[in-house]
mmCIF file of C-alpha atoms in Angstrom:
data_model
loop_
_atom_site.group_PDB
_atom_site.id
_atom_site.type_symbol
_atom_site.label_atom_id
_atom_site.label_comp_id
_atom_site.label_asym_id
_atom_site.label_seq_id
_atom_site.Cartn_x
_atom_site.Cartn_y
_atom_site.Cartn_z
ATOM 1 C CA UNK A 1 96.220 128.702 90.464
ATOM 2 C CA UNK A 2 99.470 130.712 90.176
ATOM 3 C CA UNK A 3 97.965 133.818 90.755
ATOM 4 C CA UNK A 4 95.516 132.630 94.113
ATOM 5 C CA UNK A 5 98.936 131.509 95.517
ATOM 6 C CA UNK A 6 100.280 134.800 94.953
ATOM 7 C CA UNK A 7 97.531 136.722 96.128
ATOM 8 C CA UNK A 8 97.812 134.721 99.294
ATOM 9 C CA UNK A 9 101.434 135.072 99.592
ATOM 10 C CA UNK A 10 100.874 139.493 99.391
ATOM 11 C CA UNK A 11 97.574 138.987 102.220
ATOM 12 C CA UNK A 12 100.126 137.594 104.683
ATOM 13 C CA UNK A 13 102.261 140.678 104.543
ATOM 14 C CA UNK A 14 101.163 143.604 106.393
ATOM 15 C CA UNK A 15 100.335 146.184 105.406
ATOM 16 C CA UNK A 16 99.858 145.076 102.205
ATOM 17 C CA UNK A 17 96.577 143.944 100.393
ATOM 18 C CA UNK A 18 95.536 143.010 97.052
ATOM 19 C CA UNK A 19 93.309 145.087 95.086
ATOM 20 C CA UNK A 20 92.561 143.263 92.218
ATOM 21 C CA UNK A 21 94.040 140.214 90.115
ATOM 22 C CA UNK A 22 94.585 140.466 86.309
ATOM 23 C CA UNK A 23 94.971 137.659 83.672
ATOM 24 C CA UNK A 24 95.732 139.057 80.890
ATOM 25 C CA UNK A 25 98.247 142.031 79.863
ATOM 26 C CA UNK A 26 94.891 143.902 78.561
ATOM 27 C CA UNK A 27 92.872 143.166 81.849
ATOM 28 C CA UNK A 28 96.420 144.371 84.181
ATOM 29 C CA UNK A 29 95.850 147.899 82.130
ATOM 30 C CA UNK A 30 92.150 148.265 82.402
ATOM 31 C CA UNK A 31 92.298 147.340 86.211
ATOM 32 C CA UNK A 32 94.932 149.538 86.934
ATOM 33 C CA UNK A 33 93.289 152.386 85.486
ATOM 34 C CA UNK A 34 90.224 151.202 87.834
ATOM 35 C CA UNK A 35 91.830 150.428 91.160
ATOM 36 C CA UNK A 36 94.789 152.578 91.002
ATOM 37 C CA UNK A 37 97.350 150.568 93.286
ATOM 38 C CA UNK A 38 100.527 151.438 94.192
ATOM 39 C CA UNK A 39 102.170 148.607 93.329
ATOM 40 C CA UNK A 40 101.723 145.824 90.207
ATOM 41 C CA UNK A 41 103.278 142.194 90.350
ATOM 42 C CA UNK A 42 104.046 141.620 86.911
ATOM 43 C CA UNK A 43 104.503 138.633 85.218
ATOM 44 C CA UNK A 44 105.673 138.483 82.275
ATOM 45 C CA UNK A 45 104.607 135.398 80.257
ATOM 46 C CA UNK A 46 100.863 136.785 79.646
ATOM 47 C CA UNK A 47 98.590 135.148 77.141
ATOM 48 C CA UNK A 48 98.378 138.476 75.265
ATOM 49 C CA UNK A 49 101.187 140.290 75.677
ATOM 50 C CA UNK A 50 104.990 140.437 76.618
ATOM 51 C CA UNK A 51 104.850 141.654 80.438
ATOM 52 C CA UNK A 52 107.387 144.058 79.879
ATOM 53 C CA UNK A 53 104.961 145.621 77.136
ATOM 54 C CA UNK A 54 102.506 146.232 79.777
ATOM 55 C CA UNK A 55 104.600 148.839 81.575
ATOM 56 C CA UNK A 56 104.923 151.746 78.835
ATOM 57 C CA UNK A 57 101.228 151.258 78.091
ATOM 58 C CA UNK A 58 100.031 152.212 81.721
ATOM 59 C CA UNK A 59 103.012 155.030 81.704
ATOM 60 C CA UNK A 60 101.207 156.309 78.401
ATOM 61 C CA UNK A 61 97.799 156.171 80.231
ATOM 62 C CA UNK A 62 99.336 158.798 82.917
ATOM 63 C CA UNK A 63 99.648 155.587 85.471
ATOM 64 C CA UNK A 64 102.603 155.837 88.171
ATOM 65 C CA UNK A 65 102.263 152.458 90.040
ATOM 66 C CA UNK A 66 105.191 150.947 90.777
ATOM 67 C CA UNK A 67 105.950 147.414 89.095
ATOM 68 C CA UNK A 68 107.634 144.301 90.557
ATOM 69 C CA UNK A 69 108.498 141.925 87.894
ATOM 70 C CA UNK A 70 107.293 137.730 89.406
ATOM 71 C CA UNK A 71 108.745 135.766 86.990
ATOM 72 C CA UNK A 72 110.659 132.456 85.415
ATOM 73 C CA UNK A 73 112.388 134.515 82.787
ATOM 74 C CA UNK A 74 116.334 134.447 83.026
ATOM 75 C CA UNK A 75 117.465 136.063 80.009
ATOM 76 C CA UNK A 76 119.857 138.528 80.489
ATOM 77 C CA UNK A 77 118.230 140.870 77.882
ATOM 78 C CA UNK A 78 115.089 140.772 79.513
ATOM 79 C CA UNK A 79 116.438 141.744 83.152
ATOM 80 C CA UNK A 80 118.342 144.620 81.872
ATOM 81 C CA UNK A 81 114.649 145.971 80.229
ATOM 82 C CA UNK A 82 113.065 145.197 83.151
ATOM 83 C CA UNK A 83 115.530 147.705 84.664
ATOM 84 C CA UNK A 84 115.507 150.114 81.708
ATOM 85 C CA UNK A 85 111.637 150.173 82.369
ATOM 86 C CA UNK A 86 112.020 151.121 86.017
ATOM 87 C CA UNK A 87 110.785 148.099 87.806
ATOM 88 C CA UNK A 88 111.401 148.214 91.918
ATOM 89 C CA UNK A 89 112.329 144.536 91.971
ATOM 90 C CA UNK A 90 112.592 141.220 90.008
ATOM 91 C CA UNK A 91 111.539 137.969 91.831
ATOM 92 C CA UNK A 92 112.408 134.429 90.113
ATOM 93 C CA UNK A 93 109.956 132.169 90.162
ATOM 94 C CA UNK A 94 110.013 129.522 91.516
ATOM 95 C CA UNK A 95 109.711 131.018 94.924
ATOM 96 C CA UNK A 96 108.850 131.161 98.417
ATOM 97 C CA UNK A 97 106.537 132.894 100.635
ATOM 98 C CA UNK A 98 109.585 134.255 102.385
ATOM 99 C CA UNK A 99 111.369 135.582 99.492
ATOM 100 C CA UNK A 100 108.472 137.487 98.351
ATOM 101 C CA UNK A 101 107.807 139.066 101.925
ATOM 102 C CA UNK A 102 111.476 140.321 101.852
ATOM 103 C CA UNK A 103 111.168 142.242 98.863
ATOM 104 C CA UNK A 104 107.723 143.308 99.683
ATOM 105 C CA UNK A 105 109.020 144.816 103.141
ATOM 106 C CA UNK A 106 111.710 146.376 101.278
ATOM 107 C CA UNK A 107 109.544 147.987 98.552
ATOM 108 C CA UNK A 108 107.514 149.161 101.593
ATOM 109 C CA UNK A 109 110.184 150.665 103.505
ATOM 110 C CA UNK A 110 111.634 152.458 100.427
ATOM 111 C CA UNK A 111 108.364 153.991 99.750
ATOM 112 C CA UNK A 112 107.458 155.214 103.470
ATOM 113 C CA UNK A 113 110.590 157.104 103.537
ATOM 114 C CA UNK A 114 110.288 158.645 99.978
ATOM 115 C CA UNK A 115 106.491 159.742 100.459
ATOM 116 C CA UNK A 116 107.803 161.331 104.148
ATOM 117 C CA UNK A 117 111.744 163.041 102.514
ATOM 118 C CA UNK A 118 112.012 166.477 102.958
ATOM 119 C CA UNK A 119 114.933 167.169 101.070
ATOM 120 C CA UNK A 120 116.685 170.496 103.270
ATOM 121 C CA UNK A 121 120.522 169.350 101.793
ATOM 122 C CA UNK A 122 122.191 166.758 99.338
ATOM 123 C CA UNK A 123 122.591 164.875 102.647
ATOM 124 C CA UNK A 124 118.322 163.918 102.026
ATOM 125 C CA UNK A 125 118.767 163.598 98.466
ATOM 126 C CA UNK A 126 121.847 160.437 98.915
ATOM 127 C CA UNK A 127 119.703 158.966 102.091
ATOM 128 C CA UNK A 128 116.857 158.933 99.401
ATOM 129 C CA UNK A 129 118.817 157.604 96.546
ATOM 130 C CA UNK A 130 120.947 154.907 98.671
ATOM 131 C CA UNK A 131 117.023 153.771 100.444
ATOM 132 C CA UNK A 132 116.401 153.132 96.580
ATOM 133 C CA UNK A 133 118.857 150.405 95.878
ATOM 134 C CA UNK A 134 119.548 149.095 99.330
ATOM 135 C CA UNK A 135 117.776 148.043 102.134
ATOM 136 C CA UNK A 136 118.735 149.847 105.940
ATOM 137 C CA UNK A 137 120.043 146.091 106.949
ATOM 138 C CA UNK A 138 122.347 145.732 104.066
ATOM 139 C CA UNK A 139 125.345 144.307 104.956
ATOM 140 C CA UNK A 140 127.265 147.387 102.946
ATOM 141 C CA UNK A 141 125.801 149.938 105.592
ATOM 142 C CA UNK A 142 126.141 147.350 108.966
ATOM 143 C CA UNK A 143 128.956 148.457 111.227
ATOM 144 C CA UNK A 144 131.392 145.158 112.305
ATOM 145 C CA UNK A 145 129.549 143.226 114.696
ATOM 146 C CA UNK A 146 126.367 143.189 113.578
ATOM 147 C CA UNK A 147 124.401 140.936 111.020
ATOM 148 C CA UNK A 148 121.825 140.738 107.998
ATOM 149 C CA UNK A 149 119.769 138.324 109.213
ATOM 150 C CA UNK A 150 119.544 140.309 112.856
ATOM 151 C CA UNK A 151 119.430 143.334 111.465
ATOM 152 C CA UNK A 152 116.467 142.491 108.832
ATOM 153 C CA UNK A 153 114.275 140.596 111.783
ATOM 154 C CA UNK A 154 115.094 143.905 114.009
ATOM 155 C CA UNK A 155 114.447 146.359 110.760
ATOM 156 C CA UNK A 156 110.984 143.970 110.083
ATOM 157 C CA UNK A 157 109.960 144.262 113.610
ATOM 158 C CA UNK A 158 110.072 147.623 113.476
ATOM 159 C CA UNK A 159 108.541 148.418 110.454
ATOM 160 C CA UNK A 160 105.324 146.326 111.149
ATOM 161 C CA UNK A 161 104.899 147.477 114.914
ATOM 162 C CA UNK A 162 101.020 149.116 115.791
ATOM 163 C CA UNK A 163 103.273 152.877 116.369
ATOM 164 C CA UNK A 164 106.665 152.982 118.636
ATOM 165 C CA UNK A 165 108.883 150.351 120.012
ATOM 166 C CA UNK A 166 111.146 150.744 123.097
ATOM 167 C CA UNK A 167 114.202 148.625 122.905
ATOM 168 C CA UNK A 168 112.838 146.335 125.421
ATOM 169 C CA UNK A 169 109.356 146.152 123.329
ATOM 170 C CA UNK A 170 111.267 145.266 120.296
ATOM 171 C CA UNK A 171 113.398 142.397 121.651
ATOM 172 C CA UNK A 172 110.593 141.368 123.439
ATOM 173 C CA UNK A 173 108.777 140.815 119.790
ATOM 174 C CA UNK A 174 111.730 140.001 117.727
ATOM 175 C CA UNK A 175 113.219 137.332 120.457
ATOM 176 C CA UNK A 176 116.780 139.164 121.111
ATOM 177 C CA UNK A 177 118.460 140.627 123.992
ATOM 178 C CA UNK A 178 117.334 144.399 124.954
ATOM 179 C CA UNK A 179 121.425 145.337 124.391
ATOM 180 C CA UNK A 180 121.377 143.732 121.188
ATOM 181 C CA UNK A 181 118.015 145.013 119.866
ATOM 182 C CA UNK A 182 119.030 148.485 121.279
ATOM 183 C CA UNK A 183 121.985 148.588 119.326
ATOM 184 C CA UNK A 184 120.256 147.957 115.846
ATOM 185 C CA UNK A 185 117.863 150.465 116.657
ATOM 186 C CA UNK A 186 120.417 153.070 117.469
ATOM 187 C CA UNK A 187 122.173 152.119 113.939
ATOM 188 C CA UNK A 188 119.249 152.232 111.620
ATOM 189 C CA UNK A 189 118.633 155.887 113.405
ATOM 190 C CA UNK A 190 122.225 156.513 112.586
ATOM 191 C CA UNK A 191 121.863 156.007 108.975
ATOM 192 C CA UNK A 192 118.223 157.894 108.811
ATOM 193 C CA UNK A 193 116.309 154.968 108.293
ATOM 194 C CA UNK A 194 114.289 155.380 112.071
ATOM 195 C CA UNK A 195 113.265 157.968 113.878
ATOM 196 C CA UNK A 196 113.436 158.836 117.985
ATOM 197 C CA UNK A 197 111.153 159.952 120.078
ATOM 198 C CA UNK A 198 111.287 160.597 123.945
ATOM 199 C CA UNK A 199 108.662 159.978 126.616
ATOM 200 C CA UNK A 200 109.138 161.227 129.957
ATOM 201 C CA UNK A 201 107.929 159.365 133.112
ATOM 202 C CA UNK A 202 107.443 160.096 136.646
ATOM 203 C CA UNK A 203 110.927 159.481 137.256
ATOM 204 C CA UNK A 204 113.939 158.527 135.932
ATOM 205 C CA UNK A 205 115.660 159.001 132.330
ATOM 206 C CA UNK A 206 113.164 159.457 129.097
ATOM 207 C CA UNK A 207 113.151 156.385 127.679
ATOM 208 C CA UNK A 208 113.642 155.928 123.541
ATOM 209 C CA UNK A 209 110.574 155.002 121.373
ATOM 210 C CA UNK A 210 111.695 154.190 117.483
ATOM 211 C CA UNK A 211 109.527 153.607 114.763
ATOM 212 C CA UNK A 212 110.442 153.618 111.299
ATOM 213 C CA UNK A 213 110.721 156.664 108.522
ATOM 214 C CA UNK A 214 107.769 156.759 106.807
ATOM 215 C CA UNK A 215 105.226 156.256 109.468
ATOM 216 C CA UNK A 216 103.301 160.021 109.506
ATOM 217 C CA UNK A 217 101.806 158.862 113.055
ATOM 218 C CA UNK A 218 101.651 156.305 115.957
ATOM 219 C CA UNK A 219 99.361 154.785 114.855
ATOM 220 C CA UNK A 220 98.342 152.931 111.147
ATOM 221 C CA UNK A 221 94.852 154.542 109.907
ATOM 222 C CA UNK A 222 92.298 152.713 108.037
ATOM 223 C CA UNK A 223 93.510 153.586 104.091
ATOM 224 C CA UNK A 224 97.043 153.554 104.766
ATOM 225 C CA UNK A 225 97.656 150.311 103.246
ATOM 226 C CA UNK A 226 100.318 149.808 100.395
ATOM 227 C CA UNK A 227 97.650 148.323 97.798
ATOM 228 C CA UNK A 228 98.981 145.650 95.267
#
């Protein structure tokens, strides 16, 4: 039941979808090695096996999915293996839909922009390694003024769009004023996490299109999908 509520919980988040569900810590290896997704939600009370045991087995069988620990355990010890094993994220349960979403569209963003680096200075590498631990709305990298929730719903908008948003387009979709949308979108291409395109009209000034790092094209392509 646990699992069907999870599954649902990934389907609502684009552009995410689930590959396969597994069990057991035996049947998460053996459908890994089948379906090859780029991202495992791990729990870690299995009938079989420790959860955490599950990740050095698929690194031994040459697999480099990405884990996110969903689970009830609290111990101390066990967070700081989850860590020592590499995991992206580590969601309490219980949860909500929300909570999952977040971490989801953070995993997703951190991704898009390390699949699209190209690393010309040690200015790319920090961008890279600061995208790994932080999202572009934490409240570290916001100037004064601004906030996390506003900046995550402008960040989210963003991120999901079908190709480029104008300012106007975004508020329009994330329910804020054009000045206060534009702003956020200036900042996260400030700090690298958005890019800026210019279309020319008839007449008048370009006007600014932003989409976020990460997206190769305009447009999402059948495939493209972050599997879980």
């Amino acid at each position: 039941m646990v699992a069907r509520v999870h599954r649902a919980f990934v389907e609502r988040v684009e552009p995410f979808r689930v590959v396969g569900v597994a069990s057991t810590g035996e049947q998460a290896v053996r459908l890994v090695g089948e379906l090859h997704p780029d991202l495992v939600l791990l729990d870690l009370y299995l009938p079989d096996l420790f959860g955490l045991d599950v990740i050095p087995r698929l690194r031994t069988a040459g697999h480099d999915c990405d884990v996110m620990v969903i689970s009830a355990a609290r111990e101390a010890d066990t967070v700081r293996g989850a860590v020592r094993h590499g995991v992206v994220d580590y969601l309490l349960k219980p949860f909500e839909s929300e909570d999952l979403r977040v971490r989801l569209d953070r995993y997703a963003g951190r991704r898009g922009r390390l699949l699209a680096t190209v690393v010309h200075g040690q200015a790319d590498v920090d961008r890279v390694l600061a995208g790994a631990t932080a999202s572009a709305s934490a409240a570290g990298t916001l100037p004064k003024g601004m906030s996390v929730e506003t900046a995550a719903l402008i960040e989210r908008t963003l991120r999901t769009a079908q190709g480029t948003l104008s300012a106007a387009e975004c508020a329009t979709l994330a329910g804020v004023s054009r000045v206060s949308a534009r702003r956020y979108l200036e900042h996260f291409h400030d700090v690298g996490s958005a890019d800026v395109t210019l279309r020319y009209g008839a007449a008048g000034r370009p006007e600014r299109r932003y989409r976020f790092r990460g997206r190769a094209a305009p447009q999402r392509r059948p495939g493209d999908e972050a599997r879980a």
